Tab-separated table of C-alpha atoms in Angstrom:
chain	number	residue	atom	x	y	z
A	1	MET	CA	-0.151	-7.532	7.411
A	2	ARG	CA	-2.816	-6.834	4.920
A	3	PHE	CA	-6.513	-7.985	4.662
A	4	LEU	CA	-8.427	-8.440	1.418
A	5	LYS	CA	-11.889	-7.156	2.471
A	6	GLY	CA	-15.139	-8.008	0.694
A	7	PHE	CA	-16.526	-4.492	0.044
A	8	GLY	CA	-15.723	-3.572	-3.639
A	9	LEU	CA	-13.376	-3.626	-6.474
A	10	SER	CA	-9.635	-3.794	-6.162
A	11	PHE	CA	-7.909	-1.311	-3.870
A	12	ALA	CA	-4.373	-0.387	-3.077
A	13	ALA	CA	-3.311	0.207	0.404
A	14	ALA	CA	0.513	0.045	-0.195
A	15	CYS	CA	0.951	3.704	0.259
A	16	SER	CA	-2.283	4.816	2.177
A	17	ALA	CA	-1.865	6.057	5.712
A	18	VAL	CA	-3.079	3.264	8.019
A	19	LEU	CA	-3.775	4.424	11.621
A	20	SER	CA	-2.402	2.397	14.419
A	21	VAL	CA	-5.846	0.919	15.097
A	22	PRO	CA	-5.242	-2.985	15.151
A	23	ALA	CA	-6.876	-4.406	11.783
A	24	THR	CA	-9.746	-6.723	12.158
A	25	ALA	CA	-9.803	-10.121	10.326
A	26	SER	CA	-13.121	-9.638	8.776
A	27	GLY	CA	-11.827	-10.206	5.198
A	28	ASP	CA	-11.029	-13.359	3.418
A	29	LEU	CA	-7.400	-12.981	2.547
A	30	LEU	CA	-4.426	-12.015	4.757
A	31	VAL	CA	-1.115	-10.996	3.008
A	32	ALA	CA	2.216	-10.655	4.555
A	33	PRO	CA	4.547	-8.805	4.212
A	34	THR	CA	2.694	-5.753	2.774
A	35	ARG	CA	6.050	-4.487	1.047
A	36	LEU	CA	8.918	-6.079	-0.721
A	37	VAL	CA	12.259	-4.634	-1.209
A	38	LEU	CA	14.721	-6.603	-3.420
A	39	ASP	CA	18.412	-5.697	-4.087
A	40	GLY	CA	18.798	-8.315	-6.849
A	41	SER	CA	20.946	-10.730	-4.923
A	42	ARG	CA	18.163	-13.009	-3.746
A	43	GLY	CA	14.376	-13.507	-3.620
A	44	THR	CA	11.942	-13.568	-0.910
A	45	GLU	CA	8.519	-14.752	-0.296
A	46	VAL	CA	4.944	-13.582	0.393
A	47	VAL	CA	2.630	-15.631	2.471
A	48	LEU	CA	-1.047	-15.797	1.709
A	49	ASN	CA	-3.659	-17.170	4.213
A	50	ASN	CA	-7.439	-17.696	3.522
A	51	ILE	CA	-9.131	-16.689	6.870
A	52	GLY	CA	-12.657	-17.015	5.515
A	53	ALA	CA	-15.084	-19.738	6.015
A	54	GLU	CA	-14.970	-20.924	2.384
A	55	ALA	CA	-12.397	-22.227	-0.032
A	56	ALA	CA	-11.135	-19.425	-2.363
A	57	THR	CA	-9.034	-19.050	-5.502
A	58	TYR	CA	-6.773	-16.094	-6.102
A	59	ARG	CA	-4.908	-15.059	-9.333
A	60	ILE	CA	-1.565	-13.149	-8.830
A	61	SER	CA	-0.125	-10.630	-11.355
A	62	LEU	CA	1.891	-7.645	-11.595
A	63	GLU	CA	0.642	-4.315	-12.661
A	64	ILE	CA	2.071	-0.559	-12.737
A	65	LYS	CA	0.803	2.121	-10.387
A	66	ARG	CA	2.056	5.630	-10.299
A	67	MET	CA	1.799	7.957	-7.023
A	68	THR	CA	0.060	11.279	-7.409
A	69	ALA	CA	0.683	14.374	-5.568
A	70	ALA	CA	-2.236	13.677	-3.453
A	71	GLY	CA	-0.854	10.367	-2.447
A	72	GLY	CA	-3.235	8.126	-4.460
A	73	LEU	CA	-1.909	5.413	-6.932
A	74	ASP	CA	-3.157	5.506	-10.440
A	75	GLU	CA	-3.205	2.229	-12.396
A	76	ILE	CA	-1.142	2.473	-15.569
A	77	ALA	CA	-1.826	0.362	-18.736
A	78	GLU	CA	1.245	-1.462	-19.866
A	79	GLU	CA	1.363	0.383	-23.290
A	80	ASP	CA	1.538	3.619	-21.409
A	81	ALA	CA	4.470	2.583	-18.904
A	82	THR	CA	7.859	4.194	-19.063
A	83	ASP	CA	10.910	2.151	-19.780
A	84	SER	CA	11.637	1.932	-16.029
A	85	GLU	CA	8.241	0.667	-15.404
A	86	LYS	CA	8.514	-1.984	-18.117
A	87	ALA	CA	11.884	-3.081	-16.918
A	88	ALA	CA	10.361	-3.607	-13.429
A	89	LEU	CA	7.700	-5.830	-14.921
A	90	ALA	CA	10.359	-7.815	-16.800
A	91	MET	CA	12.651	-8.325	-13.754
A	92	ILE	CA	10.432	-9.415	-11.231
A	93	ALA	CA	9.569	-13.194	-11.343
A	94	PHE	CA	7.013	-15.083	-8.971
A	95	SER	CA	5.256	-18.307	-8.551
A	96	PRO	CA	2.751	-19.833	-8.424
A	97	ARG	CA	0.379	-17.420	-10.369
A	98	ARG	CA	-2.850	-18.984	-9.078
A	99	VAL	CA	-3.750	-20.509	-5.932
A	100	SER	CA	-6.754	-22.214	-4.360
A	101	LEU	CA	-6.883	-22.121	-0.522
A	102	LEU	CA	-9.021	-23.922	1.998
A	103	PRO	CA	-10.210	-22.095	5.175
A	104	ASN	CA	-7.128	-21.359	7.334
A	105	GLN	CA	-4.619	-22.548	4.805
A	106	PRO	CA	-1.585	-20.606	3.933
A	107	GLN	CA	0.367	-20.614	0.684
A	108	VAL	CA	3.987	-19.283	-0.015
A	109	ILE	CA	4.405	-17.193	-3.188
A	110	ARG	CA	8.163	-17.148	-4.254
A	111	VAL	CA	9.256	-13.751	-5.555
A	112	GLY	CA	12.605	-13.479	-7.233
A	113	VAL	CA	14.393	-10.794	-9.464
A	114	ARG	CA	16.623	-10.931	-12.512
A	115	VAL	CA	18.546	-7.625	-13.052
A	116	PRO	CA	19.959	-7.674	-16.616
A	117	GLU	CA	23.570	-6.562	-16.788
A	118	GLY	CA	23.735	-2.962	-17.623
A	119	THR	CA	20.690	-1.898	-15.855
A	120	PRO	CA	20.929	1.742	-14.914
A	121	PRO	CA	21.180	2.389	-11.089
A	122	GLY	CA	17.681	3.261	-9.783
A	123	GLU	CA	14.581	2.114	-8.117
A	124	TYR	CA	12.173	-0.201	-10.164
A	125	ARG	CA	8.613	-0.806	-8.894
A	126	ALA	CA	5.798	-3.031	-9.851
A	127	HIS	CA	2.583	-3.927	-7.653
A	128	MET	CA	1.612	-7.422	-6.971
A	129	LEU	CA	-1.970	-7.956	-7.321
A	130	PHE	CA	-3.869	-10.704	-5.580
A	131	ARG	CA	-7.329	-10.943	-7.184
A	132	ALA	CA	-10.105	-13.293	-6.087
A	133	VAL	CA	-11.509	-15.512	-8.761
A	134	PRO	CA	-15.309	-15.769	-8.389
A	135	ASP	CA	-17.010	-19.112	-8.588
A	136	ALA	CA	-18.801	-19.902	-11.687
A	137	ALA	CA	-22.411	-19.187	-11.367
A	138	PRO	CA	-24.696	-22.085	-11.849
A	139	ALA	CA	-26.737	-22.050	-15.071
A	140	THR	CA	-30.517	-21.702	-14.614
A	141	GLY	CA	-33.072	-22.901	-17.061
A	142	ALA	CA	-36.025	-20.803	-15.827
A	143	ALA	CA	-37.398	-18.604	-18.510
A	144	LYS	CA	-38.021	-14.834	-17.839
A	145	PRO	CA	-41.703	-13.942	-17.977
A	146	ALA	CA	-42.440	-11.660	-21.068
A	147	GLY	CA	-42.195	-7.934	-20.553
A	148	GLU	CA	-39.544	-8.148	-17.536
A	149	GLY	CA	-36.802	-6.798	-19.781
A	150	VAL	CA	-33.132	-7.495	-19.227
A	151	SER	CA	-31.650	-8.487	-15.880
A	152	ILE	CA	-27.899	-8.314	-15.248
A	153	ALA	CA	-26.133	-10.124	-12.349
A	154	LEU	CA	-23.024	-8.242	-11.157
A	155	THR	CA	-20.230	-10.343	-9.473
A	156	PRO	CA	-17.745	-8.151	-7.493
A	157	ILE	CA	-13.950	-9.018	-7.983
A	158	TYR	CA	-11.827	-8.213	-5.024
A	159	GLY	CA	-8.272	-7.560	-5.097
A	160	ILE	CA	-5.337	-6.143	-3.179
A	161	THR	CA	-1.897	-4.997	-4.282
A	162	ILE	CA	1.471	-4.676	-2.526
A	163	PRO	CA	4.605	-2.912	-3.940
A	164	VAL	CA	7.652	-4.845	-5.170
A	165	ILE	CA	10.573	-2.794	-5.181
A	166	VAL	CA	13.900	-3.466	-6.825
A	167	ARG	CA	16.871	-1.412	-6.008
A	168	VAL	CA	19.854	-1.295	-8.421
A	169	GLY	CA	23.242	0.569	-7.218
A	170	ASP	CA	23.852	2.679	-4.259
A	171	LEU	CA	20.724	4.944	-3.701
A	172	GLY	CA	19.849	7.453	-1.166
A	173	ALA	CA	16.826	9.731	-0.257
A	174	GLU	CA	15.726	12.349	2.311
A	175	ALA	CA	12.361	13.602	3.240
A	176	VAL	CA	11.112	16.962	4.855
A	177	ILE	CA	7.929	17.506	6.715
A	178	GLY	CA	6.203	20.749	5.488
A	179	ASP	CA	3.053	22.651	6.755
A	180	ALA	CA	0.475	20.662	8.840
A	181	TRP	CA	-3.310	21.467	9.180
A	182	VAL	CA	-6.584	19.932	10.053
A	183	SER	CA	-9.412	19.909	7.276
A	184	GLU	CA	-13.161	18.942	7.236
A	185	GLY	CA	-14.271	16.951	4.367
A	186	SER	CA	-17.432	15.007	3.396
A	187	ASP	CA	-15.838	11.916	5.004
A	188	GLY	CA	-15.130	13.683	8.319
A	189	PRO	CA	-11.913	15.633	9.778
A	190	ALA	CA	-8.450	14.673	8.613
A	191	PHE	CA	-4.999	15.682	9.771
A	192	ASN	CA	-2.852	16.723	6.903
A	193	PHE	CA	0.812	17.577	6.150
A	194	ASP	CA	3.091	18.063	3.213
A	195	LEU	CA	6.125	15.601	2.674
A	196	THR	CA	8.839	16.436	0.337
A	197	ARG	CA	11.208	13.873	-1.074
A	198	THR	CA	14.616	14.232	-2.591
A	199	GLY	CA	17.022	11.569	-3.799
A	200	SER	CA	17.134	8.601	-5.985
A	201	ARG	CA	14.738	6.226	-4.222
A	202	SER	CA	11.419	6.136	-2.310
A	203	VAL	CA	11.038	6.866	1.267
A	204	TYR	CA	8.847	4.903	3.529
A	205	GLY	CA	8.083	5.065	7.240
A	206	ASP	CA	5.832	5.817	10.230
A	207	ILE	CA	4.291	9.119	11.469
A	208	GLU	CA	4.116	9.937	15.115
A	209	VAL	CA	2.330	13.126	16.243
A	210	THR	CA	2.870	14.195	19.787
A	211	ARG	CA	1.901	17.359	21.890
A	212	PRO	CA	4.341	18.889	24.263
A	213	GLY	CA	3.756	17.968	27.964
A	214	LEU	CA	1.827	14.721	26.921
A	215	PRO	CA	3.370	11.358	27.426
A	216	GLU	CA	1.522	9.461	24.577
A	217	PRO	CA	1.261	10.200	21.025
A	218	LEU	CA	-1.860	11.826	19.741
A	219	LEU	CA	-1.732	9.955	16.382
A	220	LEU	CA	0.242	7.106	14.832
A	221	ALA	CA	0.292	6.270	11.155
A	222	ARG	CA	2.136	3.282	9.701
A	223	GLY	CA	3.422	2.944	6.090
A	224	ILE	CA	3.732	6.299	4.665
A	225	ALA	CA	5.548	6.364	1.283
A	226	VAL	CA	6.708	8.817	-1.258
A	227	TYR	CA	7.714	7.167	-4.429
A	228	PRO	CA	10.476	8.499	-6.991
A	229	GLU	CA	7.852	9.598	-9.486
A	230	VAL	CA	6.797	12.396	-7.237
A	231	GLY	CA	8.979	14.942	-5.306
A	232	ALA	CA	6.222	15.687	-2.811
A	233	ARG	CA	2.824	14.457	-1.671
A	234	LYS	CA	0.157	15.521	0.707
A	235	VAL	CA	-0.475	12.968	3.513
A	236	SER	CA	-4.133	13.217	4.662
A	237	LEU	CA	-5.129	10.918	7.803
A	238	ARG	CA	-8.753	10.682	8.786
A	239	VAL	CA	-9.454	11.226	12.412
A	240	PRO	CA	-12.341	11.192	14.793
A	241	PRO	CA	-13.731	14.800	15.520
A	242	GLU	CA	-12.616	14.582	19.102
A	243	LEU	CA	-8.990	13.809	17.934
A	244	ALA	CA	-9.106	16.479	15.474
A	245	ALA	CA	-9.683	19.124	18.006
A	246	LYS	CA	-6.747	17.856	20.115
A	247	LEU	CA	-4.286	18.001	17.037
A	248	LYS	CA	-4.868	21.814	16.615
A	249	GLY	CA	-2.077	23.884	18.257
A	250	PRO	CA	1.566	23.205	18.717
A	251	VAL	CA	2.565	19.461	17.825
A	252	HIS	CA	5.713	17.580	17.141
A	253	ILE	CA	5.650	15.350	13.996
A	254	ARG	CA	8.295	12.577	13.493
A	255	TYR	CA	8.611	10.555	10.228
A	256	SER	CA	10.739	7.388	10.983
A	257	GLU	CA	11.977	4.413	9.086
A	258	ASP	CA	10.015	1.257	9.341
A	259	ARG	CA	10.584	-0.561	12.761
A	260	GLU	CA	11.747	-3.637	10.970
A	261	ILE	CA	14.853	-1.681	9.663
A	262	GLY	CA	15.579	0.234	12.920
A	263	GLY	CA	13.037	2.915	13.152
A	264	GLY	CA	15.593	5.650	12.612
A	265	THR	CA	14.458	9.332	12.172
A	266	ILE	CA	13.997	10.531	8.605
A	267	ASP	CA	12.820	14.022	9.566
A	268	GLN	CA	11.046	15.727	12.516
A	269	ALA	CA	9.444	19.112	12.913
A	270	ASP	CA	7.497	21.221	15.274
A	271	ARG	CA	4.310	22.756	13.663
A	272	VAL	CA	1.363	24.802	14.884
A	273	VAL	CA	-1.801	23.247	13.479
A	274	LYS	CA	-4.605	25.194	12.492
């Protein structure tokens, strides 16, 4: 599940590392599932739920995002999109495109795909954006005293995206875990490792870091992806200082498929973390 939280402009968490700490329902919108994979034969659904205390309206649209080597997602203007990215926008259909939800009211968004005949094999991806529509501000007739200058009222617009992936043809991919290390940044320590992908589609799964002789994992992270536009990325997971110290030394890193499709091992490696 993914939550739309009221703390800023639109953000994408489709591929960001999410530690296995339970999410809190402190936002206004819950979205499930957080990733869609379509094979062109049938559609699926996304369920929205307003978990806030007030009624809210959301506009739904598609946009293009590209993964960077650092694991982030850059928003791409449609005029700068590749033919594959434009094809993804054209083949993904959904309804409705705007919803108004009362508190605790769910809404189903129907998502389908139309793959034109002759479409080359490959993975086509767009990102579905759920953006809050702010309430219209009431007009005020009070005149400003002379000399006060110009005042500007800023209304933040919140949004969240999930990837919508269409796979055409028989595709495959592999991933390899590279070097691992602990770094210290302005936001605190982080556990990092390199992840390399080969093949014709993305890889997506969970990371588990264990230490020999200890029964419980030191670190779990869900939803780690490498998309086809990059052959490799750095995964960086922020951790508390006390955990960062425990992660140094010999560890075993396992990258596994999403549990909903079996949880099979994609790659695993023993590393000495510095």
